[in-house]
Amino acid sequence: MRADARRNRDQILAAAEAVFLERGARVSLEDVAKRAGVGIGTLYRRFPTREDLLAATYSARFLAFAETTRNRGEKIGPLDALRTYLQDLVRYTNMYRGVAASLGTVLQIGTPGCRATSEEGARLLTRGQTVGAIRPDIRFDDLVCIATAISLATEQDSAPQARIAHLAGVFINGIACPQAPVERPTSV
């Protein structure tokens, strides 16, 4: 990438970060371009859709999120690991108001962070299914749908942590195999 193209990309990402934090993900992309000091055509050449821009803006965070989840390793049981993953995914999603409705699309964009987050969620799901703790008919897409629903339900709360934990627990209890031992949530 040419130096000026790299500079424009970096300016767009920095501006998007600032504008999304201030006003949410549904802000006008023209406002992002203006804040970055580039034309809207430059923004669209780099990021053809809002979801592309969101995915690029989230990529580093999602990489860190996936690494943190992996580092927990096998220290916690499969249900608790998936519950924690779901809660944390919702917290990351709620960082910018308005992202929840686009979460599924954003995760499919293919940035390194989006891929790592999806792969880690799929790994945790498979781990739980392999040991018989999670129903075999559950797919990663189901987790994304639930993360979206929980994000939408909590993104306007001033202190959403308890509600996120409760809703994630309701979902995890619903997908646990009946014979799976009940895991008490651990603090991670």
PDB file of C-alpha atoms in Angstrom:
ATOM      1  CA  MET A   1       0.000   0.000   0.000  1.00  0.00           C
ATOM      2  CA  ARG A   2       1.330   3.437  -0.917  1.00  0.00           C
ATOM      3  CA  ALA A   3       2.245   5.739   1.950  1.00  0.00           C
ATOM      4  CA  ASP A   4      -0.589   8.183   1.212  1.00  0.00           C
ATOM      5  CA  ALA A   5      -3.125   5.340   0.954  1.00  0.00           C
ATOM      6  CA  ARG A   6      -1.895   3.918   4.281  1.00  0.00           C
ATOM      7  CA  ARG A   7      -2.119   7.372   5.867  1.00  0.00           C
ATOM      8  CA  ASN A   8      -5.692   7.836   4.569  1.00  0.00           C
ATOM      9  CA  ARG A   9      -6.673   4.390   5.883  1.00  0.00           C
ATOM     10  CA  ASP A  10      -5.181   5.128   9.300  1.00  0.00           C
ATOM     11  CA  GLN A  11      -6.899   8.535   9.426  1.00  0.00           C
ATOM     12  CA  ILE A  12     -10.241   6.972   8.508  1.00  0.00           C
ATOM     13  CA  LEU A  13      -9.902   4.284  11.198  1.00  0.00           C
ATOM     14  CA  ALA A  14      -8.918   6.821  13.864  1.00  0.00           C
ATOM     15  CA  ALA A  15     -11.807   9.087  12.886  1.00  0.00           C
ATOM     16  CA  ALA A  16     -14.252   6.172  12.811  1.00  0.00           C
ATOM     17  CA  GLU A  17     -13.133   5.092  16.284  1.00  0.00           C
ATOM     18  CA  ALA A  18     -13.694   8.588  17.676  1.00  0.00           C
ATOM     19  CA  VAL A  19     -17.028   9.173  15.944  1.00  0.00           C
ATOM     20  CA  PHE A  20     -18.392   5.693  16.751  1.00  0.00           C
ATOM     21  CA  LEU A  21     -17.476   6.104  20.426  1.00  0.00           C
ATOM     22  CA  GLU A  22     -19.068   9.556  20.566  1.00  0.00           C
ATOM     23  CA  ARG A  23     -22.224   8.992  18.544  1.00  0.00           C
ATOM     24  CA  GLY A  24     -22.597   5.290  17.793  1.00  0.00           C
ATOM     25  CA  ALA A  25     -22.119   3.070  14.765  1.00  0.00           C
ATOM     26  CA  ARG A  26     -25.090   4.455  12.848  1.00  0.00           C
ATOM     27  CA  VAL A  27     -23.487   7.866  12.417  1.00  0.00           C
ATOM     28  CA  SER A  28     -23.223   9.169   8.867  1.00  0.00           C
ATOM     29  CA  LEU A  29     -20.150   7.889   7.048  1.00  0.00           C
ATOM     30  CA  GLU A  30     -19.823  11.380   5.604  1.00  0.00           C
ATOM     31  CA  ASP A  31     -19.180  12.540   9.187  1.00  0.00           C
ATOM     32  CA  VAL A  32     -16.417   9.928   9.506  1.00  0.00           C
ATOM     33  CA  ALA A  33     -14.845  11.058   6.224  1.00  0.00           C
ATOM     34  CA  LYS A  34     -15.048  14.708   7.273  1.00  0.00           C
ATOM     35  CA  ARG A  35     -13.423  13.940  10.653  1.00  0.00           C
ATOM     36  CA  ALA A  36     -10.675  11.996   8.847  1.00  0.00           C
ATOM     37  CA  GLY A  37     -10.064  14.864   6.441  1.00  0.00           C
ATOM     38  CA  VAL A  38     -10.773  12.729   3.358  1.00  0.00           C
ATOM     39  CA  GLY A  39     -13.511  12.678   0.767  1.00  0.00           C
ATOM     40  CA  ILE A  40     -16.367  10.196   1.002  1.00  0.00           C
ATOM     41  CA  GLY A  41     -15.077   8.486  -2.153  1.00  0.00           C
ATOM     42  CA  THR A  42     -11.761   7.788  -0.415  1.00  0.00           C
ATOM     43  CA  LEU A  43     -13.598   6.276   2.533  1.00  0.00           C
ATOM     44  CA  TYR A  44     -15.724   4.046   0.275  1.00  0.00           C
ATOM     45  CA  ARG A  45     -12.681   2.921  -1.751  1.00  0.00           C
ATOM     46  CA  ARG A  46     -11.085   1.666   1.445  1.00  0.00           C
ATOM     47  CA  PHE A  47     -14.289   0.476   3.153  1.00  0.00           C
ATOM     48  CA  PRO A  48     -17.120  -0.254   0.688  1.00  0.00           C
ATOM     49  CA  THR A  49     -19.713  -0.818   3.431  1.00  0.00           C
ATOM     50  CA  ARG A  50     -20.355   0.374   6.973  1.00  0.00           C
ATOM     51  CA  GLU A  51     -19.749  -3.202   8.135  1.00  0.00           C
ATOM     52  CA  ASP A  52     -16.306  -3.232   6.455  1.00  0.00           C
ATOM     53  CA  LEU A  53     -15.420  -0.072   8.381  1.00  0.00           C
ATOM     54  CA  LEU A  54     -16.785  -1.494  11.640  1.00  0.00           C
ATOM     55  CA  ALA A  55     -14.873  -4.756  11.164  1.00  0.00           C
ATOM     56  CA  ALA A  56     -11.624  -2.886  10.495  1.00  0.00           C
ATOM     57  CA  THR A  57     -12.205  -0.647  13.501  1.00  0.00           C
ATOM     58  CA  TYR A  58     -12.914  -3.656  15.745  1.00  0.00           C
ATOM     59  CA  SER A  59     -10.187  -5.932  14.369  1.00  0.00           C
ATOM     60  CA  ALA A  60      -7.488  -5.234  16.972  1.00  0.00           C
ATOM     61  CA  ARG A  61      -9.993  -5.458  19.814  1.00  0.00           C
ATOM     62  CA  PHE A  62     -11.355  -8.743  18.501  1.00  0.00           C
ATOM     63  CA  LEU A  63      -7.813 -10.133  18.191  1.00  0.00           C
ATOM     64  CA  ALA A  64      -7.175  -9.258  21.839  1.00  0.00           C
ATOM     65  CA  PHE A  65     -10.554 -10.713  22.816  1.00  0.00           C
ATOM     66  CA  ALA A  66      -9.820 -14.018  21.066  1.00  0.00           C
ATOM     67  CA  GLU A  67      -6.362 -14.214  22.629  1.00  0.00           C
ATOM     68  CA  THR A  68      -7.747 -13.575  26.118  1.00  0.00           C
ATOM     69  CA  THR A  69     -10.345 -16.279  25.575  1.00  0.00           C
ATOM     70  CA  ARG A  70      -7.713 -18.749  24.334  1.00  0.00           C
ATOM     71  CA  ASN A  71      -5.448 -17.924  27.279  1.00  0.00           C
ATOM     72  CA  ARG A  72      -8.164 -19.033  29.667  1.00  0.00           C
ATOM     73  CA  GLY A  73      -7.528 -22.381  28.034  1.00  0.00           C
ATOM     74  CA  GLU A  74      -8.927 -25.369  29.760  1.00  0.00           C
ATOM     75  CA  LYS A  75      -8.909 -23.658  33.165  1.00  0.00           C
ATOM     76  CA  ILE A  76     -12.698 -23.466  33.216  1.00  0.00           C
ATOM     77  CA  GLY A  77     -15.362 -25.935  32.185  1.00  0.00           C
ATOM     78  CA  PRO A  78     -16.873 -25.896  28.703  1.00  0.00           C
ATOM     79  CA  LEU A  79     -20.202 -24.316  29.692  1.00  0.00           C
ATOM     80  CA  ASP A  80     -18.524 -21.628  31.748  1.00  0.00           C
ATOM     81  CA  ALA A  81     -16.024 -20.971  28.941  1.00  0.00           C
ATOM     82  CA  LEU A  82     -18.818 -20.492  26.422  1.00  0.00           C
ATOM     83  CA  ARG A  83     -20.821 -18.334  28.871  1.00  0.00           C
ATOM     84  CA  THR A  84     -17.799 -16.104  29.446  1.00  0.00           C
ATOM     85  CA  TYR A  85     -17.109 -15.888  25.706  1.00  0.00           C
ATOM     86  CA  LEU A  86     -20.720 -14.861  25.054  1.00  0.00           C
ATOM     87  CA  GLN A  87     -20.724 -12.247  27.816  1.00  0.00           C
ATOM     88  CA  ASP A  88     -17.447 -10.762  26.613  1.00  0.00           C
ATOM     89  CA  LEU A  89     -18.583 -10.748  22.975  1.00  0.00           C
ATOM     90  CA  VAL A  90     -21.655  -8.760  24.011  1.00  0.00           C
ATOM     91  CA  ARG A  91     -19.511  -6.312  25.980  1.00  0.00           C
ATOM     92  CA  TYR A  92     -17.263  -5.767  22.968  1.00  0.00           C
ATOM     93  CA  THR A  93     -20.263  -5.405  20.693  1.00  0.00           C
ATOM     94  CA  ASN A  94     -21.810  -2.761  22.953  1.00  0.00           C
ATOM     95  CA  MET A  95     -18.657  -0.657  22.805  1.00  0.00           C
ATOM     96  CA  TYR A  96     -20.275   1.315  19.970  1.00  0.00           C
ATOM     97  CA  ARG A  97     -24.022   1.865  20.179  1.00  0.00           C
ATOM     98  CA  GLY A  98     -25.742   0.415  17.151  1.00  0.00           C
ATOM     99  CA  VAL A  99     -23.291  -2.355  16.238  1.00  0.00           C
ATOM    100  CA  ALA A 100     -25.484  -5.172  17.545  1.00  0.00           C
ATOM    101  CA  ALA A 101     -27.719  -5.254  14.471  1.00  0.00           C
ATOM    102  CA  SER A 102     -24.639  -5.741  12.253  1.00  0.00           C
ATOM    103  CA  LEU A 103     -22.678  -8.175  14.428  1.00  0.00           C
ATOM    104  CA  GLY A 104     -23.234 -11.250  12.241  1.00  0.00           C
ATOM    105  CA  THR A 105     -22.185  -9.399   9.100  1.00  0.00           C
ATOM    106  CA  VAL A 106     -19.210  -7.745  10.797  1.00  0.00           C
ATOM    107  CA  LEU A 107     -17.880 -11.115  12.019  1.00  0.00           C
ATOM    108  CA  GLN A 108     -18.043 -12.453   8.457  1.00  0.00           C
ATOM    109  CA  ILE A 109     -15.974  -9.613   6.940  1.00  0.00           C
ATOM    110  CA  GLY A 110     -12.737 -11.546   7.371  1.00  0.00           C
ATOM    111  CA  THR A 111     -10.451  -9.167   9.218  1.00  0.00           C
ATOM    112  CA  PRO A 112      -7.896 -10.972  11.371  1.00  0.00           C
ATOM    113  CA  GLY A 113      -9.828 -10.031  14.514  1.00  0.00           C
ATOM    114  CA  CYS A 114     -13.194 -11.115  13.123  1.00  0.00           C
ATOM    115  CA  ARG A 115     -11.758 -14.450  12.006  1.00  0.00           C
ATOM    116  CA  ALA A 116     -10.044 -15.026  15.364  1.00  0.00           C
ATOM    117  CA  THR A 117     -13.224 -14.201  17.302  1.00  0.00           C
ATOM    118  CA  SER A 118     -15.343 -16.516  15.156  1.00  0.00           C
ATOM    119  CA  GLU A 119     -12.783 -19.329  15.272  1.00  0.00           C
ATOM    120  CA  GLU A 120     -12.491 -19.080  19.042  1.00  0.00           C
ATOM    121  CA  GLY A 121     -16.266 -19.162  19.502  1.00  0.00           C
ATOM    122  CA  ALA A 122     -16.527 -22.172  17.193  1.00  0.00           C
ATOM    123  CA  ARG A 123     -13.688 -23.884  19.081  1.00  0.00           C
ATOM    124  CA  LEU A 124     -15.397 -23.372  22.434  1.00  0.00           C
ATOM    125  CA  LEU A 125     -18.689 -24.619  21.046  1.00  0.00           C
ATOM    126  CA  THR A 126     -17.043 -27.738  19.585  1.00  0.00           C
ATOM    127  CA  ARG A 127     -15.207 -28.341  22.852  1.00  0.00           C
ATOM    128  CA  GLY A 128     -18.499 -28.288  24.755  1.00  0.00           C
ATOM    129  CA  GLN A 129     -20.215 -30.522  22.214  1.00  0.00           C
ATOM    130  CA  THR A 130     -17.334 -33.006  22.156  1.00  0.00           C
ATOM    131  CA  VAL A 131     -17.568 -33.604  25.912  1.00  0.00           C
ATOM    132  CA  GLY A 132     -21.369 -33.786  25.780  1.00  0.00           C
ATOM    133  CA  ALA A 133     -21.968 -30.560  27.703  1.00  0.00           C
ATOM    134  CA  ILE A 134     -23.672 -28.715  24.825  1.00  0.00           C
ATOM    135  CA  ARG A 135     -26.401 -29.956  22.545  1.00  0.00           C
ATOM    136  CA  PRO A 136     -25.067 -31.130  19.174  1.00  0.00           C
ATOM    137  CA  ASP A 137     -27.621 -29.133  17.160  1.00  0.00           C
ATOM    138  CA  ILE A 138     -26.195 -25.753  18.247  1.00  0.00           C
ATOM    139  CA  ARG A 139     -24.102 -23.874  15.659  1.00  0.00           C
ATOM    140  CA  PHE A 140     -21.822 -20.883  15.949  1.00  0.00           C
ATOM    141  CA  ASP A 141     -24.431 -18.834  14.064  1.00  0.00           C
ATOM    142  CA  ASP A 142     -26.797 -19.506  16.979  1.00  0.00           C
ATOM    143  CA  LEU A 143     -24.255 -17.953  19.354  1.00  0.00           C
ATOM    144  CA  VAL A 144     -24.006 -14.884  17.119  1.00  0.00           C
ATOM    145  CA  CYS A 145     -27.807 -14.551  17.061  1.00  0.00           C
ATOM    146  CA  ILE A 146     -27.942 -14.710  20.843  1.00  0.00           C
ATOM    147  CA  ALA A 147     -25.038 -12.263  21.221  1.00  0.00           C
ATOM    148  CA  THR A 148     -26.923  -9.916  18.896  1.00  0.00           C
ATOM    149  CA  ALA A 149     -30.141 -10.265  20.889  1.00  0.00           C
ATOM    150  CA  ILE A 150     -28.395  -9.713  24.228  1.00  0.00           C
ATOM    151  CA  SER A 151     -26.502  -6.732  22.790  1.00  0.00           C
ATOM    152  CA  LEU A 152     -29.704  -5.163  21.519  1.00  0.00           C
ATOM    153  CA  ALA A 153     -31.410  -5.774  24.859  1.00  0.00           C
ATOM    154  CA  THR A 154     -28.604  -4.214  26.892  1.00  0.00           C
ATOM    155  CA  GLU A 155     -26.908  -1.573  24.729  1.00  0.00           C
ATOM    156  CA  GLN A 156     -28.925   1.278  26.258  1.00  0.00           C
ATOM    157  CA  ASP A 157     -28.481   0.147  29.882  1.00  0.00           C
ATOM    158  CA  SER A 158     -26.293   2.394  31.984  1.00  0.00           C
ATOM    159  CA  ALA A 159     -24.940  -0.608  33.931  1.00  0.00           C
ATOM    160  CA  PRO A 160     -25.592  -3.670  31.754  1.00  0.00           C
ATOM    161  CA  GLN A 161     -23.117  -6.182  33.241  1.00  0.00           C
ATOM    162  CA  ALA A 162     -25.573  -8.026  35.508  1.00  0.00           C
ATOM    163  CA  ARG A 163     -28.209  -8.174  32.769  1.00  0.00           C
ATOM    164  CA  ILE A 164     -25.674  -9.480  30.223  1.00  0.00           C
ATOM    165  CA  ALA A 165     -24.568 -12.180  32.680  1.00  0.00           C
ATOM    166  CA  HIS A 166     -28.170 -13.155  33.395  1.00  0.00           C
ATOM    167  CA  LEU A 167     -29.196 -13.390  29.731  1.00  0.00           C
ATOM    168  CA  ALA A 168     -26.040 -15.283  28.756  1.00  0.00           C
ATOM    169  CA  GLY A 169     -26.719 -17.714  31.598  1.00  0.00           C
ATOM    170  CA  VAL A 170     -30.296 -18.254  30.437  1.00  0.00           C
ATOM    171  CA  PHE A 171     -29.024 -19.111  26.961  1.00  0.00           C
ATOM    172  CA  ILE A 172     -26.229 -21.397  28.155  1.00  0.00           C
ATOM    173  CA  ASN A 173     -28.647 -23.241  30.427  1.00  0.00           C
ATOM    174  CA  GLY A 174     -30.927 -23.685  27.420  1.00  0.00           C
ATOM    175  CA  ILE A 175     -28.251 -25.246  25.197  1.00  0.00           C
ATOM    176  CA  ALA A 176     -26.683 -27.450  27.869  1.00  0.00           C
ATOM    177  CA  CYS A 177     -27.296 -31.145  27.477  1.00  0.00           C
ATOM    178  CA  PRO A 178     -29.706 -32.373  30.164  1.00  0.00           C
ATOM    179  CA  GLN A 179     -27.138 -34.821  31.514  1.00  0.00           C
ATOM    180  CA  ALA A 180     -24.349 -32.199  31.628  1.00  0.00           C
ATOM    181  CA  PRO A 181     -23.229 -31.277  35.131  1.00  0.00           C
ATOM    182  CA  VAL A 182     -24.289 -27.794  36.179  1.00  0.00           C
ATOM    183  CA  GLU A 183     -21.352 -25.417  36.283  1.00  0.00           C
ATOM    184  CA  ARG A 184     -21.357 -22.481  38.622  1.00  0.00           C
ATOM    185  CA  PRO A 185     -20.151 -19.374  36.802  1.00  0.00           C
ATOM    186  CA  THR A 186     -16.623 -18.480  37.800  1.00  0.00           C
ATOM    187  CA  SER A 187     -15.170 -15.021  37.815  1.00  0.00           C
ATOM    188  CA  VAL A 188     -12.630 -14.713  35.098  1.00  0.00           C
TER     189      VAL A 188
END
